[in-house]
Amino acid sequence: MAEASSVNVGSGCEDKGPEELSQESARPGTIISRVKLFDTMVDTFLQKLVAAGSFQRFTDYYKSFYQLQPEMTQRIHDKFVTQLQTSIQEISEIKAEGNLEAVLIALDAIVEESKDRKEPAWRPSGIPEKDLRSAMAPYLLQQRGALQRRVQKQEAENRQLADAVLAGRRQLEELQLQAQARQQAWQALHREQKELLAVLKEPE
C-alpha cells in the first residue's frame, strides 16, 4: 500500500518548522538566511500537505467507496501521489528558473551591509517630483563631477599642446636667425675673398 507520506519533499534543510526558525533567528547573534527560511517553510507546507493526503486519511474520507472498490481506491490515491510529486518538482523548477536562491542571497548581503549605516534608510515622501530629485541628484552630481574632471584634463592637455607649439615656434625662429647669421657670415667671407683676389691681381 503506497502511502503519500513517502513523497520526497526534503531540500537539505533541518527538520525545523517556521516557528522554530523564527525563535532561533530572534536569538542574539543568530542569523538565518532567507534561502534556508524559504526552504524550511516550503518543506513544512509540503510535509503537512502530504500528511493531509495520506492513504489512511484518504480512505477515511471515501470509506464507502474504499469498501466497495479497494483496488480502485488504491489506484486513485497512487495517481494523486504522482500528481503531488510532480507539483513538488515544479516548485523546485520554479525556484531554479527564477534564480530565487541568488536573489535571496543578494538580499541577505544588502541587509548585512546596511547594518553599519548610521543614517536612516531612504523612504518615499509621497511627492514624485521630490523623490525624483532626491534620487537623481546624487547621480547628476556624480556625472557633473566626472565631466568637470574630464574638462580639466582636456584643458591641461590643451595647455601642454599650446606650450609645445610655442616652444616649436621659438625653436624655428632661433634656427632661422642662426641660418641668417651663417648666410651673412658666408657673404662677408665671400666679399673678403673677392677683395683679396683683386688685390693679388693688381700689377706691381
C-alpha positions as a Markdown table, in Angstrom:
| # | Residue | x | y | z |
|---|---|---|---|---|
| 1 | Met | 0.0 | 0.0 | 0.0 |
| 2 | Ala | 1.6 | 3.2 | -1.2 |
| 3 | Glu | 1.5 | 6.0 | 1.4 |
| 4 | Ala | 1.6 | 9.6 | 0.4 |
| 5 | Ser | 4.0 | 10.3 | 3.2 |
| 6 | Ser | 6.7 | 8.6 | 1.0 |
| 7 | Val | 6.7 | 11.7 | -1.2 |
| 8 | Asn | 10.2 | 13.3 | -1.2 |
| 9 | Val | 9.8 | 16.9 | 0.0 |
| 10 | Gly | 13.2 | 17.4 | 1.5 |
| 11 | Ser | 15.7 | 20.0 | 0.2 |
| 12 | Gly | 18.6 | 19.6 | 2.5 |
| 13 | Cys | 17.2 | 21.8 | 5.4 |
| 14 | Glu | 17.0 | 20.7 | 9.0 |
| 15 | Asp | 13.6 | 19.4 | 10.3 |
| 16 | Lys | 12.6 | 22.7 | 11.8 |
| 17 | Gly | 9.3 | 24.5 | 11.3 |
| 18 | Pro | 9.0 | 28.2 | 10.6 |
| 19 | Glu | 8.1 | 28.8 | 14.2 |
| 20 | Glu | 11.3 | 27.2 | 15.4 |
| 21 | Leu | 13.3 | 29.2 | 12.9 |
| 22 | Ser | 11.7 | 32.4 | 13.9 |
| 23 | Gln | 12.6 | 31.7 | 17.6 |
| 24 | Glu | 16.1 | 30.8 | 16.5 |
| 25 | Ser | 16.5 | 34.0 | 14.4 |
| 26 | Ala | 15.4 | 36.0 | 17.4 |
| 27 | Arg | 18.3 | 34.9 | 19.5 |
| 28 | Pro | 21.1 | 37.4 | 19.8 |
| 29 | Gly | 23.9 | 36.9 | 17.2 |
| 30 | Thr | 21.9 | 34.3 | 15.3 |
| 31 | Ile | 21.2 | 35.0 | 11.6 |
| 32 | Ile | 19.0 | 32.7 | 9.5 |
| 33 | Ser | 19.5 | 33.1 | 5.7 |
| 34 | Arg | 16.4 | 33.8 | 3.7 |
| 35 | Val | 17.2 | 30.8 | 1.5 |
| 36 | Lys | 17.1 | 28.4 | 4.5 |
| 37 | Leu | 14.0 | 30.0 | 5.8 |
| 38 | Phe | 12.2 | 29.8 | 2.5 |
| 39 | Asp | 13.2 | 26.1 | 2.0 |
| 40 | Thr | 12.1 | 25.3 | 5.5 |
| 41 | Met | 8.7 | 27.0 | 5.0 |
| 42 | Val | 8.2 | 25.2 | 1.7 |
| 43 | Asp | 9.2 | 21.8 | 3.2 |
| 44 | Thr | 6.9 | 22.3 | 6.2 |
| 45 | Phe | 4.0 | 23.2 | 3.9 |
| 46 | Leu | 4.6 | 20.1 | 1.7 |
| 47 | Gln | 5.0 | 17.8 | 4.7 |
| 48 | Lys | 1.7 | 19.0 | 6.1 |
| 49 | Leu | 0.2 | 18.6 | 2.6 |
| 50 | Val | 1.5 | 15.0 | 2.4 |
| 51 | Ala | 0.3 | 14.2 | 5.8 |
| 52 | Ala | -3.2 | 15.5 | 4.9 |
| 53 | Gly | -3.2 | 13.4 | 1.8 |
| 54 | Ser | -2.1 | 10.1 | 3.4 |
| 55 | Phe | -3.8 | 6.9 | 2.3 |
| 56 | Gln | -5.4 | 6.3 | 5.7 |
| 57 | Arg | -7.0 | 9.8 | 5.7 |
| 58 | Phe | -8.0 | 9.3 | 2.0 |
| 59 | Thr | -9.8 | 6.1 | 2.8 |
| 60 | Asp | -11.4 | 7.7 | 5.8 |
| 61 | Tyr | -13.0 | 10.3 | 3.5 |
| 62 | Tyr | -14.1 | 7.8 | 1.0 |
| 63 | Lys | -14.8 | 4.8 | 3.3 |
| 64 | Ser | -17.8 | 3.6 | 1.5 |
| 65 | Phe | -16.1 | 3.7 | -1.9 |
| 66 | Tyr | -13.0 | 2.0 | -0.4 |
| 67 | Gln | -15.1 | -0.8 | 1.0 |
| 68 | Leu | -16.6 | -1.4 | -2.4 |
| 69 | Gln | -13.5 | -0.8 | -4.6 |
| 70 | Pro | -10.3 | -1.1 | -2.5 |
| 71 | Glu | -8.1 | -1.6 | -5.6 |
| 72 | Met | -9.6 | 1.3 | -7.5 |
| 73 | Thr | -9.3 | 3.5 | -4.4 |
| 74 | Gln | -5.6 | 2.5 | -4.2 |
| 75 | Arg | -5.0 | 3.4 | -7.9 |
| 76 | Ile | -6.8 | 6.7 | -7.5 |
| 77 | His | -4.6 | 7.5 | -4.4 |
| 78 | Asp | -1.5 | 6.5 | -6.3 |
| 79 | Lys | -2.4 | 8.9 | -9.1 |
| 80 | Phe | -2.9 | 11.6 | -6.5 |
| 81 | Val | 0.5 | 10.9 | -5.1 |
| 82 | Thr | 2.1 | 11.0 | -8.5 |
| 83 | Gln | 0.5 | 14.4 | -9.3 |
| 84 | Leu | 1.6 | 15.7 | -5.9 |
| 85 | Gln | 5.2 | 14.6 | -6.6 |
| 86 | Thr | 5.0 | 16.4 | -10.0 |
| 87 | Ser | 3.8 | 19.6 | -8.3 |
| 88 | Ile | 6.7 | 19.4 | -5.8 |
| 89 | Gln | 9.2 | 19.1 | -8.6 |
| 90 | Glu | 7.6 | 22.1 | -10.3 |
| 91 | Ile | 8.2 | 24.1 | -7.2 |
| 92 | Ser | 11.9 | 23.3 | -7.4 |
| 93 | Glu | 12.0 | 24.1 | -11.1 |
| 94 | Ile | 10.3 | 27.5 | -10.5 |
| 95 | Lys | 12.8 | 28.2 | -7.8 |
| 96 | Ala | 15.7 | 27.4 | -10.2 |
| 97 | Glu | 14.3 | 29.2 | -13.2 |
| 98 | Gly | 13.6 | 32.4 | -11.2 |
| 99 | Asn | 17.1 | 32.3 | -9.7 |
| 100 | Leu | 15.4 | 32.7 | -6.4 |
| 101 | Glu | 18.3 | 31.5 | -4.3 |
| 102 | Ala | 20.7 | 34.1 | -5.8 |
| 103 | Val | 18.1 | 36.8 | -5.2 |
| 104 | Leu | 17.6 | 35.8 | -1.6 |
| 105 | Ile | 21.4 | 35.6 | -1.0 |
| 106 | Ala | 21.8 | 39.1 | -2.6 |
| 107 | Leu | 19.0 | 40.4 | -0.3 |
| 108 | Asp | 20.8 | 39.0 | 2.7 |
| 109 | Ala | 24.0 | 40.7 | 1.6 |
| 110 | Ile | 22.2 | 44.1 | 1.3 |
| 111 | Val | 20.7 | 43.7 | 4.7 |
| 112 | Glu | 24.1 | 42.8 | 6.2 |
| 113 | Glu | 25.7 | 45.8 | 4.6 |
| 114 | Ser | 23.0 | 48.2 | 5.8 |
| 115 | Lys | 23.6 | 47.3 | 9.4 |
| 116 | Asp | 26.7 | 49.6 | 9.7 |
| 117 | Arg | 24.8 | 52.6 | 8.2 |
| 118 | Lys | 24.0 | 55.3 | 10.7 |
| 119 | Glu | 21.8 | 57.4 | 8.6 |
| 120 | Pro | 18.2 | 56.2 | 8.2 |
| 121 | Ala | 17.2 | 54.3 | 5.1 |
| 122 | Trp | 15.6 | 56.2 | 2.2 |
| 123 | Arg | 11.8 | 56.3 | 2.2 |
| 124 | Pro | 9.5 | 57.8 | -0.4 |
| 125 | Ser | 7.9 | 61.1 | 0.6 |
| 126 | Gly | 4.8 | 60.7 | -1.4 |
| 127 | Ile | 5.7 | 63.6 | -3.7 |
| 128 | Pro | 7.0 | 62.1 | -7.0 |
| 129 | Glu | 8.9 | 65.3 | -8.0 |
| 130 | Lys | 10.7 | 65.5 | -4.7 |
| 131 | Asp | 11.5 | 61.7 | -4.7 |
| 132 | Leu | 12.8 | 62.0 | -8.3 |
| 133 | Arg | 15.1 | 64.9 | -7.4 |
| 134 | Ser | 16.4 | 63.2 | -4.3 |
| 135 | Ala | 17.1 | 60.0 | -6.3 |
| 136 | Met | 18.6 | 61.7 | -9.3 |
| 137 | Ala | 20.6 | 64.4 | -7.5 |
| 138 | Pro | 23.5 | 62.2 | -6.4 |
| 139 | Tyr | 23.8 | 60.7 | -9.8 |
| 140 | Leu | 23.7 | 64.1 | -11.5 |
| 141 | Leu | 26.3 | 65.4 | -9.1 |
| 142 | Gln | 28.5 | 62.5 | -9.8 |
| 143 | Gln | 28.1 | 63.0 | -13.5 |
| 144 | Arg | 28.9 | 66.7 | -13.2 |
| 145 | Gly | 32.0 | 66.0 | -11.2 |
| 146 | Ala | 33.1 | 63.4 | -13.8 |
| 147 | Leu | 32.5 | 66.0 | -16.6 |
| 148 | Gln | 34.4 | 68.7 | -14.7 |
| 149 | Arg | 37.4 | 66.4 | -14.2 |
| 150 | Arg | 37.3 | 65.5 | -17.9 |
| 151 | Val | 37.1 | 69.2 | -18.9 |
| 152 | Gln | 40.0 | 70.0 | -16.6 |
| 153 | Lys | 42.1 | 67.1 | -18.0 |
| 154 | Gln | 41.3 | 68.3 | -21.6 |
| 155 | Glu | 42.2 | 71.9 | -20.7 |
| 156 | Ala | 45.5 | 70.7 | -19.2 |
| 157 | Glu | 46.3 | 68.7 | -22.3 |
| 158 | Asn | 45.4 | 71.8 | -24.5 |
| 159 | Arg | 47.8 | 74.0 | -22.4 |
| 160 | Gln | 50.5 | 71.4 | -22.9 |
| 161 | Leu | 49.9 | 71.3 | -26.6 |
| 162 | Ala | 49.9 | 75.2 | -26.8 |
| 163 | Asp | 53.2 | 75.3 | -24.9 |
| 164 | Ala | 54.7 | 72.7 | -27.2 |
| 165 | Val | 53.6 | 74.7 | -30.2 |
| 166 | Leu | 55.1 | 77.9 | -28.8 |
| 167 | Ala | 58.3 | 76.1 | -28.0 |
| 168 | Gly | 58.4 | 74.8 | -31.6 |
| 169 | Arg | 57.9 | 78.3 | -32.9 |
| 170 | Arg | 60.7 | 79.7 | -30.8 |
| 171 | Gln | 63.0 | 77.0 | -31.9 |
| 172 | Leu | 62.1 | 77.6 | -35.5 |
| 173 | Glu | 62.8 | 81.3 | -35.1 |
| 174 | Glu | 66.1 | 80.6 | -33.5 |
| 175 | Leu | 67.0 | 78.3 | -36.4 |
| 176 | Gln | 66.1 | 81.0 | -38.8 |
| 177 | Leu | 68.2 | 83.5 | -37.0 |
| 178 | Gln | 71.1 | 81.1 | -37.0 |
| 179 | Ala | 70.7 | 80.4 | -40.7 |
| 180 | Gln | 70.6 | 84.2 | -41.5 |
| 181 | Ala | 73.7 | 84.7 | -39.4 |
| 182 | Arg | 75.6 | 82.0 | -41.2 |
| 183 | Gln | 74.4 | 83.3 | -44.5 |
| 184 | Gln | 75.6 | 86.8 | -43.6 |
| 185 | Ala | 78.9 | 85.4 | -42.4 |
| 186 | Trp | 79.4 | 83.4 | -45.6 |
| 187 | Gln | 78.6 | 86.5 | -47.7 |
| 188 | Ala | 81.1 | 88.6 | -45.8 |
| 189 | Leu | 83.7 | 85.9 | -46.2 |
| 190 | His | 82.9 | 85.7 | -49.9 |
| 191 | Arg | 83.4 | 89.5 | -50.3 |
| 192 | Glu | 86.7 | 89.3 | -48.4 |
| 193 | Gln | 87.9 | 86.6 | -50.7 |
| 194 | Lys | 87.0 | 88.7 | -53.8 |
| 195 | Glu | 88.8 | 91.7 | -52.4 |
| 196 | Leu | 91.8 | 89.6 | -51.6 |
| 197 | Leu | 91.9 | 88.2 | -55.2 |
| 198 | Ala | 91.5 | 91.6 | -56.6 |
| 199 | Val | 94.5 | 92.9 | -54.6 |
| 200 | Leu | 96.6 | 89.9 | -55.7 |
| 201 | Lys | 95.8 | 90.5 | -59.4 |
| 202 | Glu | 96.8 | 94.2 | -59.3 |
| 203 | Pro | 100.1 | 94.9 | -61.2 |
| 204 | Glu | 103.2 | 95.8 | -59.2 |
